[in-house]
mmCIF file of the C-alpha atoms, coordinates in Angstrom:
data_MODEL
# 
_entry.id   MODEL 
# 
loop_
_atom_site.group_PDB 
_atom_site.id 
_atom_site.type_symbol 
_atom_site.label_atom_id 
_atom_site.label_alt_id 
_atom_site.label_comp_id 
_atom_site.label_asym_id 
_atom_site.label_entity_id 
_atom_site.label_seq_id 
_atom_site.pdbx_PDB_ins_code 
_atom_site.Cartn_x 
_atom_site.Cartn_y 
_atom_site.Cartn_z 
_atom_site.occupancy 
_atom_site.B_iso_or_equiv 
_atom_site.pdbx_formal_charge 
_atom_site.auth_seq_id 
_atom_site.auth_comp_id 
_atom_site.auth_asym_id 
_atom_site.auth_atom_id 
_atom_site.pdbx_PDB_model_num 
ATOM 1   C CA . MET A 1 1   ? 12.785  -41.806 -206.536 1.00 0.00 ? 1   MET A CA 1 
ATOM 2   C CA . VAL A 1 2   ? 14.455  -40.186 -209.530 1.00 0.00 ? 2   VAL A CA 1 
ATOM 3   C CA . VAL A 1 3   ? 16.544  -43.257 -210.272 1.00 0.00 ? 3   VAL A CA 1 
ATOM 4   C CA . GLY A 1 4   ? 13.511  -45.506 -209.848 1.00 0.00 ? 4   GLY A CA 1 
ATOM 5   C CA . ALA A 1 5   ? 11.450  -43.436 -212.252 1.00 0.00 ? 5   ALA A CA 1 
ATOM 6   C CA . ARG A 1 6   ? 14.201  -43.425 -214.868 1.00 0.00 ? 6   ARG A CA 1 
ATOM 7   C CA . ARG A 1 7   ? 14.793  -47.168 -214.472 1.00 0.00 ? 7   ARG A CA 1 
ATOM 8   C CA . ALA A 1 8   ? 11.060  -47.720 -214.946 1.00 0.00 ? 8   ALA A CA 1 
ATOM 9   C CA . SER A 1 9   ? 11.656  -46.422 -218.485 1.00 0.00 ? 9   SER A CA 1 
ATOM 10  C CA . LEU A 1 10  ? 10.152  -42.970 -217.941 1.00 0.00 ? 10  LEU A CA 1 
ATOM 11  C CA . ASN A 1 11  ? 11.895  -40.218 -219.872 1.00 0.00 ? 11  ASN A CA 1 
ATOM 12  C CA . ILE A 1 12  ? 13.205  -37.051 -218.214 1.00 0.00 ? 12  ILE A CA 1 
ATOM 13  C CA . SER A 1 13  ? 10.078  -34.985 -218.874 1.00 0.00 ? 13  SER A CA 1 
ATOM 14  C CA . GLN A 1 14  ? 7.743   -37.680 -217.544 1.00 0.00 ? 14  GLN A CA 1 
ATOM 15  C CA . SER A 1 15  ? 9.914   -38.174 -214.443 1.00 0.00 ? 15  SER A CA 1 
ATOM 16  C CA . ALA A 1 16  ? 9.984   -34.426 -213.798 1.00 0.00 ? 16  ALA A CA 1 
ATOM 17  C CA . GLN A 1 17  ? 6.227   -34.151 -214.112 1.00 0.00 ? 17  GLN A CA 1 
ATOM 18  C CA . LEU A 1 18  ? 5.622   -37.203 -211.917 1.00 0.00 ? 18  LEU A CA 1 
ATOM 19  C CA . LEU A 1 19  ? 7.991   -36.164 -209.109 1.00 0.00 ? 19  LEU A CA 1 
ATOM 20  C CA . GLY A 1 20  ? 7.494   -32.410 -209.297 1.00 0.00 ? 20  GLY A CA 1 
ATOM 21  C CA . PHE A 1 21  ? 11.138  -31.489 -210.005 1.00 0.00 ? 21  PHE A CA 1 
ATOM 22  C CA . SER A 1 22  ? 12.649  -29.640 -212.930 1.00 0.00 ? 22  SER A CA 1 
ATOM 23  C CA . ARG A 1 23  ? 14.055  -31.538 -215.916 1.00 0.00 ? 23  ARG A CA 1 
ATOM 24  C CA . THR A 1 24  ? 17.544  -30.265 -215.028 1.00 0.00 ? 24  THR A CA 1 
ATOM 25  C CA . THR A 1 25  ? 17.317  -31.699 -211.517 1.00 0.00 ? 25  THR A CA 1 
ATOM 26  C CA . ILE A 1 26  ? 16.132  -35.090 -212.808 1.00 0.00 ? 26  ILE A CA 1 
ATOM 27  C CA . SER A 1 27  ? 18.934  -35.197 -215.355 1.00 0.00 ? 27  SER A CA 1 
ATOM 28  C CA . ARG A 1 28  ? 21.639  -34.135 -212.883 1.00 0.00 ? 28  ARG A CA 1 
ATOM 29  C CA . VAL A 1 29  ? 20.593  -36.608 -210.194 1.00 0.00 ? 29  VAL A CA 1 
ATOM 30  C CA . TYR A 1 30  ? 20.356  -39.513 -212.632 1.00 0.00 ? 30  TYR A CA 1 
ATOM 31  C CA . ILE A 1 31  ? 23.769  -38.759 -214.193 1.00 0.00 ? 31  ILE A CA 1 
ATOM 32  C CA . GLU A 1 32  ? 25.397  -38.560 -210.740 1.00 0.00 ? 32  GLU A CA 1 
ATOM 33  C CA . TRP A 1 33  ? 23.908  -41.925 -209.858 1.00 0.00 ? 33  TRP A CA 1 
ATOM 34  C CA . TYR A 1 34  ? 24.853  -43.468 -213.193 1.00 0.00 ? 34  TYR A CA 1 
ATOM 35  C CA . GLU A 1 35  ? 28.461  -42.207 -213.197 1.00 0.00 ? 35  GLU A CA 1 
ATOM 36  C CA . LYS A 1 36  ? 29.393  -42.110 -209.508 1.00 0.00 ? 36  LYS A CA 1 
ATOM 37  C CA . GLY A 1 37  ? 26.792  -44.254 -207.794 1.00 0.00 ? 37  GLY A CA 1 
ATOM 38  C CA . LYS A 1 38  ? 25.737  -41.335 -205.560 1.00 0.00 ? 38  LYS A CA 1 
ATOM 39  C CA . THR A 1 39  ? 22.198  -41.322 -204.253 1.00 0.00 ? 39  THR A CA 1 
ATOM 40  C CA . SER A 1 40  ? 22.529  -38.485 -201.746 1.00 0.00 ? 40  SER A CA 1 
ATOM 41  C CA . SER A 1 41  ? 23.231  -34.837 -202.345 1.00 0.00 ? 41  SER A CA 1 
ATOM 42  C CA . MET A 1 42  ? 26.197  -33.116 -200.766 1.00 0.00 ? 42  MET A CA 1 
ATOM 43  C CA . ARG A 1 43  ? 24.367  -29.775 -200.842 1.00 0.00 ? 43  ARG A CA 1 
ATOM 44  C CA . GLN A 1 44  ? 23.811  -29.882 -197.092 1.00 0.00 ? 44  GLN A CA 1 
ATOM 45  C CA . SER A 1 45  ? 27.423  -28.827 -196.560 1.00 0.00 ? 45  SER A CA 1 
ATOM 46  C CA . CYS A 1 46  ? 27.008  -25.665 -198.626 1.00 0.00 ? 46  CYS A CA 1 
ATOM 47  C CA . GLY A 1 47  ? 26.921  -22.198 -197.144 1.00 0.00 ? 47  GLY A CA 1 
ATOM 48  C CA . ARG A 1 48  ? 28.751  -20.428 -194.387 1.00 0.00 ? 48  ARG A CA 1 
ATOM 49  C CA . LYS A 1 49  ? 29.690  -22.421 -191.309 1.00 0.00 ? 49  LYS A CA 1 
ATOM 50  C CA . CYS A 1 50  ? 28.015  -21.486 -188.041 1.00 0.00 ? 50  CYS A CA 1 
ATOM 51  C CA . LEU A 1 51  ? 30.159  -19.447 -185.674 1.00 0.00 ? 51  LEU A CA 1 
ATOM 52  C CA . VAL A 1 52  ? 28.423  -21.044 -182.691 1.00 0.00 ? 52  VAL A CA 1 
ATOM 53  C CA . ASP A 1 53  ? 28.783  -24.817 -182.705 1.00 0.00 ? 53  ASP A CA 1 
ATOM 54  C CA . ALA A 1 54  ? 27.143  -27.298 -180.318 1.00 0.00 ? 54  ALA A CA 1 
ATOM 55  C CA . ARG A 1 55  ? 29.667  -26.533 -177.591 1.00 0.00 ? 55  ARG A CA 1 
ATOM 56  C CA . GLY A 1 56  ? 29.042  -22.798 -178.001 1.00 0.00 ? 56  GLY A CA 1 
ATOM 57  C CA . GLN A 1 57  ? 25.297  -23.394 -177.763 1.00 0.00 ? 57  GLN A CA 1 
ATOM 58  C CA . ARG A 1 58  ? 25.761  -25.229 -174.475 1.00 0.00 ? 58  ARG A CA 1 
ATOM 59  C CA . ARG A 1 59  ? 27.890  -22.352 -173.204 1.00 0.00 ? 59  ARG A CA 1 
ATOM 60  C CA . MET A 1 60  ? 25.271  -19.830 -174.264 1.00 0.00 ? 60  MET A CA 1 
ATOM 61  C CA . GLY A 1 61  ? 22.617  -21.882 -172.492 1.00 0.00 ? 61  GLY A CA 1 
ATOM 62  C CA . ARG A 1 62  ? 24.661  -21.731 -169.288 1.00 0.00 ? 62  ARG A CA 1 
ATOM 63  C CA . LEU A 1 63  ? 24.986  -17.952 -169.661 1.00 0.00 ? 63  LEU A CA 1 
ATOM 64  C CA . ILE A 1 64  ? 21.231  -17.517 -170.015 1.00 0.00 ? 64  ILE A CA 1 
ATOM 65  C CA . GLN A 1 65  ? 20.078  -19.720 -167.124 1.00 0.00 ? 65  GLN A CA 1 
ATOM 66  C CA . PRO A 1 66  ? 21.004  -17.406 -164.205 1.00 0.00 ? 66  PRO A CA 1 
ATOM 67  C CA . ASP A 1 67  ? 19.318  -14.351 -165.747 1.00 0.00 ? 67  ASP A CA 1 
ATOM 68  C CA . ARG A 1 68  ? 16.485  -15.087 -168.168 1.00 0.00 ? 68  ARG A CA 1 
ATOM 69  C CA . ARG A 1 69  ? 15.649  -11.383 -168.446 1.00 0.00 ? 69  ARG A CA 1 
ATOM 70  C CA . ALA A 1 70  ? 19.070  -10.444 -169.817 1.00 0.00 ? 70  ALA A CA 1 
ATOM 71  C CA . THR A 1 71  ? 19.061  -8.389  -172.994 1.00 0.00 ? 71  THR A CA 1 
ATOM 72  C CA . LEU A 1 72  ? 20.596  -9.540  -176.242 1.00 0.00 ? 72  LEU A CA 1 
ATOM 73  C CA . THR A 1 73  ? 23.478  -7.089  -175.828 1.00 0.00 ? 73  THR A CA 1 
ATOM 74  C CA . GLU A 1 74  ? 24.292  -8.414  -172.346 1.00 0.00 ? 74  GLU A CA 1 
ATOM 75  C CA . ILE A 1 75  ? 24.242  -12.031 -173.524 1.00 0.00 ? 75  ILE A CA 1 
ATOM 76  C CA . THR A 1 76  ? 26.491  -11.207 -176.493 1.00 0.00 ? 76  THR A CA 1 
ATOM 77  C CA . THR A 1 77  ? 29.054  -9.366  -174.357 1.00 0.00 ? 77  THR A CA 1 
ATOM 78  C CA . ARG A 1 78  ? 29.138  -12.207 -171.807 1.00 0.00 ? 78  ARG A CA 1 
ATOM 79  C CA . TYR A 1 79  ? 29.604  -14.760 -174.574 1.00 0.00 ? 79  TYR A CA 1 
ATOM 80  C CA . ASN A 1 80  ? 32.389  -12.779 -176.267 1.00 0.00 ? 80  ASN A CA 1 
ATOM 81  C CA . ARG A 1 81  ? 34.255  -12.271 -172.986 1.00 0.00 ? 81  ARG A CA 1 
ATOM 82  C CA . GLY A 1 82  ? 35.835  -15.714 -173.025 1.00 0.00 ? 82  GLY A CA 1 
ATOM 83  C CA . MET A 1 83  ? 36.003  -16.377 -176.766 1.00 0.00 ? 83  MET A CA 1 
ATOM 84  C CA . GLN A 1 84  ? 38.728  -15.707 -179.311 1.00 0.00 ? 84  GLN A CA 1 
ATOM 85  C CA . GLN A 1 85  ? 36.279  -15.160 -182.161 1.00 0.00 ? 85  GLN A CA 1 
ATOM 86  C CA . SER A 1 86  ? 33.553  -12.677 -181.228 1.00 0.00 ? 86  SER A CA 1 
ATOM 87  C CA . ILE A 1 87  ? 29.993  -12.829 -182.524 1.00 0.00 ? 87  ILE A CA 1 
ATOM 88  C CA . CYS A 1 88  ? 27.470  -10.079 -183.190 1.00 0.00 ? 88  CYS A CA 1 
ATOM 89  C CA . GLU A 1 89  ? 23.996  -9.649  -181.741 1.00 0.00 ? 89  GLU A CA 1 
ATOM 90  C CA . ALA A 1 90  ? 22.342  -11.020 -184.879 1.00 0.00 ? 90  ALA A CA 1 
ATOM 91  C CA . THR A 1 91  ? 24.314  -14.266 -184.504 1.00 0.00 ? 91  THR A CA 1 
ATOM 92  C CA . THR A 1 92  ? 23.296  -14.448 -180.841 1.00 0.00 ? 92  THR A CA 1 
ATOM 93  C CA . ARG A 1 93  ? 19.647  -13.923 -181.788 1.00 0.00 ? 93  ARG A CA 1 
ATOM 94  C CA . THR A 1 94  ? 19.815  -16.629 -184.470 1.00 0.00 ? 94  THR A CA 1 
ATOM 95  C CA . THR A 1 95  ? 21.510  -19.070 -182.097 1.00 0.00 ? 95  THR A CA 1 
ATOM 96  C CA . LEU A 1 96  ? 18.992  -18.441 -179.319 1.00 0.00 ? 96  LEU A CA 1 
ATOM 97  C CA . ARG A 1 97  ? 16.083  -18.993 -181.707 1.00 0.00 ? 97  ARG A CA 1 
ATOM 98  C CA . ARG A 1 98  ? 17.677  -22.228 -182.909 1.00 0.00 ? 98  ARG A CA 1 
ATOM 99  C CA . MET A 1 99  ? 17.972  -23.294 -179.255 1.00 0.00 ? 99  MET A CA 1 
ATOM 100 C CA . GLY A 1 100 ? 14.253  -22.650 -178.712 1.00 0.00 ? 100 GLY A CA 1 
ATOM 101 C CA . TYR A 1 101 ? 14.406  -19.316 -176.891 1.00 0.00 ? 101 TYR A CA 1 
ATOM 102 C CA . ASN A 1 102 ? 12.148  -16.533 -178.107 1.00 0.00 ? 102 ASN A CA 1 
ATOM 103 C CA . SER A 1 103 ? 12.088  -12.913 -177.049 1.00 0.00 ? 103 SER A CA 1 
ATOM 104 C CA . ARG A 1 104 ? 9.239   -11.913 -174.809 1.00 0.00 ? 104 ARG A CA 1 
ATOM 105 C CA . ARG A 1 105 ? 8.143   -8.602  -173.389 1.00 0.00 ? 105 ARG A CA 1 
ATOM 106 C CA . PRO A 1 106 ? 6.911   -8.472  -169.806 1.00 0.00 ? 106 PRO A CA 1 
ATOM 107 C CA . HIS A 1 107 ? 3.169   -8.102  -169.395 1.00 0.00 ? 107 HIS A CA 1 
ATOM 108 C CA . ARG A 1 108 ? 2.292   -4.501  -168.540 1.00 0.00 ? 108 ARG A CA 1 
ATOM 109 C CA . VAL A 1 109 ? 0.230   -4.293  -165.386 1.00 0.00 ? 109 VAL A CA 1 
ATOM 110 C CA . PRO A 1 110 ? -0.969  -1.195  -163.537 1.00 0.00 ? 110 PRO A CA 1 
ATOM 111 C CA . LEU A 1 111 ? 1.083   -0.492  -160.452 1.00 0.00 ? 111 LEU A CA 1 
ATOM 112 C CA . ILE A 1 112 ? -1.118  -0.592  -157.365 1.00 0.00 ? 112 ILE A CA 1 
ATOM 113 C CA . SER A 1 113 ? 0.330   1.022   -154.290 1.00 0.00 ? 113 SER A CA 1 
ATOM 114 C CA . THR A 1 114 ? -0.397  -0.333  -150.829 1.00 0.00 ? 114 THR A CA 1 
ATOM 115 C CA . THR A 1 115 ? -2.679  2.611   -149.995 1.00 0.00 ? 115 THR A CA 1 
ATOM 116 C CA . ASN A 1 116 ? -4.708  2.137   -153.178 1.00 0.00 ? 116 ASN A CA 1 
ATOM 117 C CA . ARG A 1 117 ? -4.890  -1.586  -152.483 1.00 0.00 ? 117 ARG A CA 1 
ATOM 118 C CA . LYS A 1 118 ? -6.333  -0.896  -149.012 1.00 0.00 ? 118 LYS A CA 1 
ATOM 119 C CA . LYS A 1 119 ? -8.851  1.590   -150.408 1.00 0.00 ? 119 LYS A CA 1 
ATOM 120 C CA . TRP A 1 120 ? -9.819  -0.910  -153.083 1.00 0.00 ? 120 TRP A CA 1 
ATOM 121 C CA . LEU A 1 121 ? -10.436 -3.596  -150.474 1.00 0.00 ? 121 LEU A CA 1 
ATOM 122 C CA . GLN A 1 122 ? -12.464 -1.205  -148.285 1.00 0.00 ? 122 GLN A CA 1 
ATOM 123 C CA . PHE A 1 123 ? -14.637 -0.245  -151.264 1.00 0.00 ? 123 PHE A CA 1 
ATOM 124 C CA . ALA A 1 124 ? -15.190 -3.887  -152.184 1.00 0.00 ? 124 ALA A CA 1 
ATOM 125 C CA . GLN A 1 125 ? -16.130 -4.804  -148.627 1.00 0.00 ? 125 GLN A CA 1 
ATOM 126 C CA . ALA A 1 126 ? -18.449 -1.788  -148.268 1.00 0.00 ? 126 ALA A CA 1 
ATOM 127 C CA . HIS A 1 127 ? -20.303 -2.600  -151.504 1.00 0.00 ? 127 HIS A CA 1 
ATOM 128 C CA . GLN A 1 128 ? -20.219 -6.367  -151.202 1.00 0.00 ? 128 GLN A CA 1 
ATOM 129 C CA . ASN A 1 129 ? -23.939 -6.752  -150.592 1.00 0.00 ? 129 ASN A CA 1 
ATOM 130 C CA . TRP A 1 130 ? -25.169 -4.299  -153.237 1.00 0.00 ? 130 TRP A CA 1 
ATOM 131 C CA . THR A 1 131 ? -27.782 -5.562  -155.661 1.00 0.00 ? 131 THR A CA 1 
ATOM 132 C CA . VAL A 1 132 ? -28.039 -4.874  -159.379 1.00 0.00 ? 132 VAL A CA 1 
ATOM 133 C CA . GLU A 1 133 ? -30.647 -2.150  -158.637 1.00 0.00 ? 133 GLU A CA 1 
ATOM 134 C CA . ASP A 1 134 ? -28.169 -0.355  -156.350 1.00 0.00 ? 134 ASP A CA 1 
ATOM 135 C CA . TRP A 1 135 ? -25.505 -0.399  -159.072 1.00 0.00 ? 135 TRP A CA 1 
ATOM 136 C CA . LYS A 1 136 ? -27.968 1.014   -161.620 1.00 0.00 ? 136 LYS A CA 1 
ATOM 137 C CA . ASN A 1 137 ? -28.117 4.243   -159.581 1.00 0.00 ? 137 ASN A CA 1 
ATOM 138 C CA . VAL A 1 138 ? -24.386 4.799   -159.999 1.00 0.00 ? 138 VAL A CA 1 
ATOM 139 C CA . ALA A 1 139 ? -23.461 7.178   -162.804 1.00 0.00 ? 139 ALA A CA 1 
# 
């Protein structure tokens, strides 16, 4: 788009305003195309390399499948057991999120014992036929 705008005889400022980029970006991209013929940026290869590659992600997926309720610490220690280069819990968390796993907390439910469950059922059966008027007399 930058090259097309410049070839359509727009100056750098007009191209920047039209495309929504800075003047520096327009100038840099056009010069790279003009001198080297490059139309794609190599900036995707910048930054630190991931410690867990595709093979490591598959391995981590196999570690998670048997026990989905495993903690982050447990998963990290299992992963590091067979690897030469160990990873930290933050790396494990990032990798799991990239794989589509999110942390969940179990839903808290009241614990109902068997005796309370029986009493509950007896109460429900005893008051099954009560009307709204009967329930209005209950404090």
